[in-house]
């Protein structure tokens, strides 16, 4: 389903939502973390979505196991390294991994800057060993509130040169984007890109807010964008990239099924939308699986699948020079 002569990307993948189940189990034993079970068949349904969750919140609750086991900075480095290995194993040439320093540091009260450094270290080593290019996106966890998000941003900016962008994730309805205008001013002043989780499950006003007030040039999900035709036009006319994650949307019940996923409509509207995994640790998905479902479930044509793959490279938070260098690898 993917085209080998084109660069394959995964631009929306939470590093702290992509911890291998086996690693969760091993780290839990290492750090004496209580789990509902210690054998994989019994444990798996707690860690991963079996059919679907009733809501985004229910899906996100499953992620908590993945950070509960991060007992020290070596554990953080390990999951970061394994993330890079797993992205490469998906056949991806260029990946963007995002993570929340506060979410990862929280359970064992690790130093946030140390977490950032350990992630950088692990991802760099994994990318080097697997001959793949990976960039990092820092996440601000909306649910922690304004003050905590400023501290989280401090930790990210302490290693500014190792990031390409910042994102806002978590509880979109409880903590709307208006609370984070100052944070994203700081992000833009640091010359970092902006992508925002919006319109999943929040209303179209949340997407407008991300674009107009936070300065987003990319959107995570935006599954509710089709409710407002003017918004779709705006997204197309301003070359806003949409990071679609169909399996995650079906699992979180923000889209009823693949065959009603808006990706097809985005592409039909001329919007730059790409295919991504979101949280493979809970969804047990991969980039090849997303392309397969885009064809068989969403019903994209072969030409649309090629367009989606090209869109990934076009939307990437990299320079045009890097884009050309990546594409040259394939020729
Ligand atoms: O699909 C999603 N929607 C909104 N927030 C998410 C999603 N997946 C993960 N996170 C959030 O991202 C941070 C970890 O990277 C956590 O805040 C988690 O709740
Ligand atoms: Zn996400």
Short mmCIF file of C-alpha atoms and ligand atoms in Angstrom, two decimals:
data_model
loop_
_atom_site.label_atom_id
_atom_site.label_comp_id
_atom_site.label_asym_id
_atom_site.label_seq_id
_atom_site.Cartn_x
_atom_site.Cartn_y
_atom_site.Cartn_z
CA UNK A 1 0.00 0.00 0.00
CA UNK A 2 2.96 2.31 0.56
CA UNK A 3 5.11 3.42 -2.34
CA UNK A 4 8.76 2.45 -1.99
CA UNK A 5 10.01 5.22 -4.24
CA UNK A 6 8.51 7.88 -1.96
CA UNK A 7 9.60 8.89 1.53
CA UNK A 8 7.40 7.34 4.20
CA UNK A 9 6.68 9.42 7.32
CA UNK A 10 5.02 9.18 10.71
CA UNK A 11 4.57 12.73 11.99
CA UNK A 12 2.15 12.17 14.85
CA UNK A 13 3.41 9.49 17.20
CA UNK A 14 3.53 9.93 20.99
CA UNK A 15 6.79 8.49 22.29
CA UNK A 16 5.12 8.15 25.68
CA UNK A 17 2.18 6.40 24.02
CA UNK A 18 4.38 3.93 22.16
CA UNK A 19 6.03 1.94 24.93
CA UNK A 20 6.13 -1.76 24.05
CA UNK A 21 3.84 -3.89 26.28
CA UNK A 22 6.78 -6.20 27.03
CA UNK A 23 8.83 -3.20 28.17
CA UNK A 24 5.98 -2.04 30.43
CA UNK A 25 6.00 -5.50 32.01
CA UNK A 26 9.79 -5.65 32.42
CA UNK A 27 10.11 -2.13 33.84
CA UNK A 28 7.20 -2.75 36.24
CA UNK A 29 9.09 -5.75 37.61
CA UNK A 30 12.35 -3.76 37.78
CA UNK A 31 10.78 -0.87 39.72
CA UNK A 32 8.14 -2.81 41.67
CA UNK A 33 5.27 -0.98 40.01
CA UNK A 34 1.85 -2.52 40.63
CA UNK A 35 0.13 -3.76 37.46
CA UNK A 36 -3.25 -5.50 37.15
CA UNK A 37 -1.40 -8.65 35.98
CA UNK A 38 2.12 -9.86 35.27
CA UNK A 39 1.46 -12.21 32.37
CA UNK A 40 0.94 -10.74 28.93
CA UNK A 41 -2.37 -12.36 27.94
CA UNK A 42 -4.06 -11.04 31.11
CA UNK A 43 -2.22 -7.70 31.09
CA UNK A 44 -2.70 -6.81 27.42
CA UNK A 45 -6.36 -5.68 27.59
CA UNK A 46 -5.43 -3.17 30.31
CA UNK A 47 -2.63 -1.67 28.21
CA UNK A 48 -4.21 -1.80 24.79
CA UNK A 49 -7.55 -1.11 23.15
CA UNK A 50 -9.26 -4.35 22.30
CA UNK A 51 -12.27 -3.10 20.36
CA UNK A 52 -12.73 0.58 21.09
CA UNK A 53 -12.96 2.98 24.03
CA UNK A 54 -16.03 5.06 24.85
CA UNK A 55 -14.04 8.34 24.62
CA UNK A 56 -10.64 9.98 24.15
CA UNK A 57 -10.33 10.19 27.95
CA UNK A 58 -10.80 6.43 28.28
CA UNK A 59 -8.12 5.82 25.66
CA UNK A 60 -5.73 8.24 27.32
CA UNK A 61 -6.19 6.50 30.69
CA UNK A 62 -4.55 3.42 29.17
CA UNK A 63 -1.42 5.45 28.43
CA UNK A 64 -0.85 5.93 32.15
CA UNK A 65 0.65 2.44 32.50
CA UNK A 66 3.36 3.35 30.01
CA UNK A 67 4.69 6.22 32.10
CA UNK A 68 3.97 4.61 35.50
CA UNK A 69 6.93 2.29 34.91
CA UNK A 70 9.51 4.99 34.11
CA UNK A 71 11.41 4.53 37.37
CA UNK A 72 14.63 6.29 36.39
CA UNK A 73 16.28 8.14 33.52
CA UNK A 74 17.75 4.92 32.11
CA UNK A 75 14.21 3.62 31.71
CA UNK A 76 13.34 6.82 29.84
CA UNK A 77 16.38 6.37 27.61
CA UNK A 78 15.38 2.75 26.96
CA UNK A 79 11.83 3.56 25.82
CA UNK A 80 13.16 6.41 23.68
CA UNK A 81 15.66 4.08 22.00
CA UNK A 82 13.02 1.40 21.42
CA UNK A 83 10.70 4.02 19.92
CA UNK A 84 13.26 4.87 17.26
CA UNK A 85 13.80 1.17 16.54
CA UNK A 86 10.06 0.62 16.19
CA UNK A 87 9.57 3.62 13.89
CA UNK A 88 12.33 2.25 11.65
CA UNK A 89 10.73 -1.23 11.74
CA UNK A 90 7.56 0.36 10.32
CA UNK A 91 9.57 1.17 7.18
CA UNK A 92 9.43 4.88 8.00
CA UNK A 93 12.21 7.06 6.56
CA UNK A 94 11.41 10.22 8.52
CA UNK A 95 9.63 10.36 11.87
CA UNK A 96 8.55 13.02 14.33
CA UNK A 97 8.23 11.75 17.89
CA UNK A 98 6.38 13.86 20.44
CA UNK A 99 6.38 13.56 24.21
CA UNK A 100 5.37 15.38 27.35
CA UNK A 101 8.28 15.81 29.78
CA UNK A 102 5.84 16.32 32.67
CA UNK A 103 3.80 13.22 31.86
CA UNK A 104 6.93 11.07 31.72
CA UNK A 105 8.55 12.63 34.79
CA UNK A 106 5.42 12.65 36.95
CA UNK A 107 4.90 9.16 38.38
CA UNK A 108 8.45 8.77 39.79
CA UNK A 109 9.15 12.48 40.26
CA UNK A 110 12.05 12.47 37.81
CA UNK A 111 13.66 15.80 36.92
CA UNK A 112 11.93 17.14 33.79
CA UNK A 113 15.12 18.42 32.17
CA UNK A 114 16.72 15.05 32.80
CA UNK A 115 13.78 13.38 31.07
CA UNK A 116 14.21 15.67 28.06
CA UNK A 117 17.93 14.87 27.88
CA UNK A 118 17.34 11.12 28.23
CA UNK A 119 14.74 11.14 25.45
CA UNK A 120 17.10 13.04 23.14
CA UNK A 121 19.90 10.61 23.99
CA UNK A 122 17.83 7.46 23.41
CA UNK A 123 16.18 8.68 20.20
CA UNK A 124 19.50 9.85 18.72
CA UNK A 125 21.11 6.48 19.44
CA UNK A 126 18.13 4.55 18.02
CA UNK A 127 17.97 6.73 14.92
CA UNK A 128 21.70 6.36 14.31
CA UNK A 129 21.67 2.58 14.78
CA UNK A 130 18.75 2.23 12.36
CA UNK A 131 19.78 4.80 9.77
CA UNK A 132 16.59 6.84 10.07
CA UNK A 133 15.89 10.55 10.55
CA UNK A 134 13.82 11.51 13.58
CA UNK A 135 12.93 14.91 15.00
CA UNK A 136 11.29 15.72 18.32
CA UNK A 137 8.15 17.68 19.21
CA UNK A 138 7.62 18.86 22.79
CA UNK A 139 4.15 18.44 24.27
CA UNK A 140 2.44 20.68 26.79
CA UNK A 141 -0.13 18.68 28.76
CA UNK A 142 -3.20 20.93 28.87
CA UNK A 143 -4.72 19.13 31.85
CA UNK A 144 -1.82 20.17 34.11
CA UNK A 145 -2.86 23.83 33.83
CA UNK A 146 -1.15 27.05 32.78
CA UNK A 147 1.62 27.28 35.34
CA UNK A 148 2.75 23.67 35.00
CA UNK A 149 2.78 24.06 31.22
CA UNK A 150 5.13 27.04 31.52
CA UNK A 151 7.53 24.83 33.54
CA UNK A 152 7.13 22.06 31.00
CA UNK A 153 7.98 24.50 28.23
CA UNK A 154 11.04 25.66 30.22
CA UNK A 155 12.29 22.06 30.21
CA UNK A 156 11.71 21.75 26.46
CA UNK A 157 13.39 25.08 25.71
CA UNK A 158 16.41 24.07 27.82
CA UNK A 159 17.21 21.83 24.83
CA UNK A 160 15.66 24.07 22.18
CA UNK A 161 18.01 22.90 19.40
CA UNK A 162 16.82 19.32 19.72
CA UNK A 163 13.18 20.17 18.97
CA UNK A 164 11.40 21.21 15.79
CA UNK A 165 7.99 22.13 17.26
CA UNK A 166 5.62 22.14 20.22
CA UNK A 167 2.16 20.64 20.60
CA UNK A 168 -0.74 20.90 23.04
CA UNK A 169 -2.31 17.56 24.03
CA UNK A 170 -4.62 15.98 26.60
CA UNK A 171 -8.09 17.10 27.67
CA UNK A 172 -9.18 19.49 24.90
CA UNK A 173 -12.66 20.16 26.27
CA UNK A 174 -11.67 20.69 29.92
CA UNK A 175 -8.63 22.86 29.10
CA UNK A 176 -9.31 24.91 25.95
CA UNK A 177 -6.59 26.55 23.90
CA UNK A 178 -7.36 30.08 25.21
CA UNK A 179 -5.44 29.15 28.35
CA UNK A 180 -2.24 28.65 26.38
CA UNK A 181 -1.88 31.74 24.21
CA UNK A 182 1.17 32.98 26.16
CA UNK A 183 2.83 29.57 25.98
CA UNK A 184 2.63 29.42 22.22
CA UNK A 185 3.91 32.99 21.94
CA UNK A 186 7.01 31.68 23.70
CA UNK A 187 7.12 28.71 21.33
CA UNK A 188 6.95 30.93 18.25
CA UNK A 189 9.49 33.37 19.69
CA UNK A 190 11.86 30.41 20.03
CA UNK A 191 11.30 29.82 16.32
CA UNK A 192 9.72 26.42 16.85
CA UNK A 193 6.85 25.06 14.76
CA UNK A 194 3.33 24.75 16.18
CA UNK A 195 1.00 21.76 15.87
CA UNK A 196 -2.09 21.49 18.08
CA UNK A 197 -4.41 18.60 18.98
CA UNK A 198 -7.70 20.25 18.01
CA UNK A 199 -11.17 19.21 16.93
CA UNK A 200 -10.75 15.83 18.64
CA UNK A 201 -13.26 15.82 20.37
CA UNK A 202 -13.45 19.62 20.72
CA UNK A 203 -15.68 21.78 18.51
CA UNK A 204 -14.65 23.65 15.35
CA UNK A 205 -14.12 26.81 17.45
CA UNK A 206 -11.22 24.97 19.09
CA UNK A 207 -9.64 24.45 15.65
CA UNK A 208 -10.13 28.13 14.71
CA UNK A 209 -8.56 29.10 18.03
CA UNK A 210 -5.53 26.87 17.41
CA UNK A 211 -5.02 28.47 14.00
CA UNK A 212 -5.75 32.09 14.84
CA UNK A 213 -4.48 32.42 18.41
CA UNK A 214 -1.87 29.71 18.89
CA UNK A 215 -0.36 29.99 15.42
CA UNK A 216 -0.75 26.33 14.45
CA UNK A 217 0.51 25.47 10.97
CA UNK A 218 -0.46 21.84 11.52
CA UNK A 219 -3.37 20.22 13.34
CA UNK A 220 -3.59 16.90 15.16
CA UNK A 221 -6.75 15.02 14.13
CA UNK A 222 -9.16 17.94 13.40
CA UNK A 223 -11.78 15.24 12.85
CA UNK A 224 -14.62 17.73 13.42
CA UNK A 225 -13.35 20.24 10.85
CA UNK A 226 -15.90 19.12 8.19
CA UNK A 227 -18.68 20.61 10.36
CA UNK A 228 -17.57 24.04 9.11
CA UNK A 229 -17.03 24.38 5.34
CA UNK A 230 -15.35 27.79 5.79
CA UNK A 231 -12.82 26.15 8.09
CA UNK A 232 -12.01 23.51 5.48
CA UNK A 233 -11.44 26.29 2.93
CA UNK A 234 -9.22 28.17 5.37
CA UNK A 235 -7.16 25.05 6.12
CA UNK A 236 -6.68 24.39 2.40
CA UNK A 237 -5.95 28.00 1.44
CA UNK A 238 -3.35 28.42 4.17
CA UNK A 239 -1.57 25.11 3.56
CA UNK A 240 -2.35 23.86 7.05
CA UNK A 241 -1.33 20.21 7.36
CA UNK A 242 -3.70 17.78 9.05
CA UNK A 243 -2.15 14.85 10.90
CA UNK A 244 -4.80 12.13 10.54
CA UNK A 245 -4.61 9.10 12.82
CA UNK A 246 -7.59 6.95 11.76
CA UNK A 247 -7.12 3.94 14.03
CA UNK A 248 -6.66 6.15 17.07
CA UNK A 249 -9.83 8.06 16.15
CA UNK A 250 -11.83 4.84 15.80
CA UNK A 251 -10.37 3.54 19.07
CA UNK A 252 -11.20 6.79 20.91
CA UNK A 253 -14.68 6.83 19.37
CA UNK A 254 -14.28 10.31 17.86
CA UNK A 255 -14.98 8.73 14.48
CA UNK A 256 -17.62 5.99 14.34
CA UNK A 257 -15.69 3.80 11.89
CA UNK A 258 -13.03 3.90 9.17
CA UNK A 259 -15.61 4.30 6.41
CA UNK A 260 -16.75 7.66 7.82
CA UNK A 261 -13.27 8.99 8.63
CA UNK A 262 -12.85 12.55 7.25
CA UNK A 263 -9.43 11.88 5.65
CA UNK A 264 -11.07 11.19 2.31
CA UNK A 265 -12.98 14.47 2.52
CA UNK A 266 -9.82 16.38 3.48
CA UNK A 267 -8.02 15.05 0.42
CA UNK A 268 -11.02 15.71 -1.81
CA UNK A 269 -10.96 19.30 -0.57
CA UNK A 270 -7.31 19.67 -1.54
CA UNK A 271 -6.07 19.72 2.07
CA UNK A 272 -2.56 18.47 2.91
CA UNK A 273 -3.42 15.51 5.17
CA UNK A 274 -1.09 12.67 6.15
CA UNK A 275 -1.41 9.25 7.80
CA UNK A 276 0.01 8.71 11.28
CA UNK A 277 -0.12 6.28 14.21
CA UNK A 278 -0.69 8.45 17.36
CA UNK A 279 -0.29 5.89 20.19
CA UNK A 280 0.89 2.46 18.99
CA UNK A 281 1.38 1.40 22.63
CA UNK A 282 -2.39 1.40 23.11
CA UNK A 283 -3.61 0.95 19.54
CA UNK A 284 -1.14 -1.79 18.52
CA UNK A 285 -1.02 -0.21 15.07
CA UNK A 286 1.74 0.66 12.62
CA UNK A 287 2.21 2.87 9.57
CA UNK A 288 1.73 -0.03 7.11
CA UNK A 289 -1.52 -0.91 8.94
CA UNK A 290 -2.75 2.70 8.65
CA UNK A 291 -2.16 2.62 4.88
CA UNK A 292 -3.94 -0.71 4.63
CA UNK A 293 -6.96 0.63 6.53
CA UNK A 294 -6.90 3.86 4.52
CA UNK A 295 -7.37 1.75 1.41
CA UNK A 296 -9.68 -0.98 2.70
CA UNK A 297 -11.60 0.89 5.39
CA UNK A 298 -11.61 4.56 4.39
CA UNK A 299 -11.68 3.71 0.69
CA UNK A 300 -8.83 5.89 -0.60
CA UNK A 301 -7.87 5.35 -4.22
CA UNK A 302 -4.31 4.40 -5.17
CA UNK A 303 -3.73 7.98 -6.31
CA UNK A 304 -4.97 9.28 -2.95
CA UNK A 305 -2.66 6.90 -1.07
CA UNK A 306 0.28 8.30 -3.03
CA UNK A 307 -0.92 11.84 -2.31
CA UNK A 308 -1.14 11.08 1.42
CA UNK A 309 2.40 9.74 1.42
CA UNK A 310 3.68 12.83 -0.42
CA UNK A 311 1.77 15.05 2.00
CA UNK A 312 3.72 13.53 4.90
CA UNK A 313 7.00 14.82 3.50
CA UNK A 314 5.47 18.15 2.53
CA UNK A 315 4.08 18.75 6.04
CA UNK A 316 7.21 17.68 7.90
CA UNK A 317 8.81 20.22 10.23
CA UNK A 318 12.06 20.27 8.21
CA UNK A 319 13.75 22.66 5.81
CA UNK A 320 13.23 22.36 2.07
CA UNK A 321 16.86 21.42 1.88
CA UNK A 322 16.31 18.40 4.18
CA UNK A 323 13.16 17.52 2.25
CA UNK A 324 15.14 17.32 -0.98
CA UNK A 325 17.95 15.38 0.69
CA UNK A 326 15.44 12.85 2.05
CA UNK A 327 13.73 12.42 -1.29
CA UNK A 328 17.12 12.03 -3.00
CA UNK A 329 17.68 8.92 -0.85
CA UNK A 330 14.90 7.24 -2.83
CA UNK A 331 16.22 8.00 -6.29
O1 LIG B 1 -5.00 11.17 20.84
C1 LIG B 1 -4.66 11.97 21.73
N1 LIG B 1 -5.39 13.09 21.97
C2 LIG B 1 -5.04 13.98 22.93
N2 LIG B 1 -3.98 13.83 23.72
C3 LIG B 1 -3.23 12.72 23.55
C4 LIG B 1 -3.52 11.75 22.58
N3 LIG B 1 -2.62 10.75 22.69
C5 LIG B 1 -1.78 11.10 23.70
N4 LIG B 1 -2.15 12.27 24.23
C6 LIG B 1 -1.56 13.01 25.35
O2 LIG B 1 -0.23 13.31 25.01
C7 LIG B 1 0.59 13.28 26.17
C8 LIG B 1 1.66 12.23 26.01
O3 LIG B 1 2.40 12.46 24.87
C9 LIG B 1 -0.34 12.96 27.33
O4 LIG B 1 -0.78 14.19 27.87
C10 LIG B 1 -1.48 12.25 26.66
O5 LIG B 1 -2.67 12.37 27.40
ZN1 LIG B 2 -1.97 12.58 19.50
#
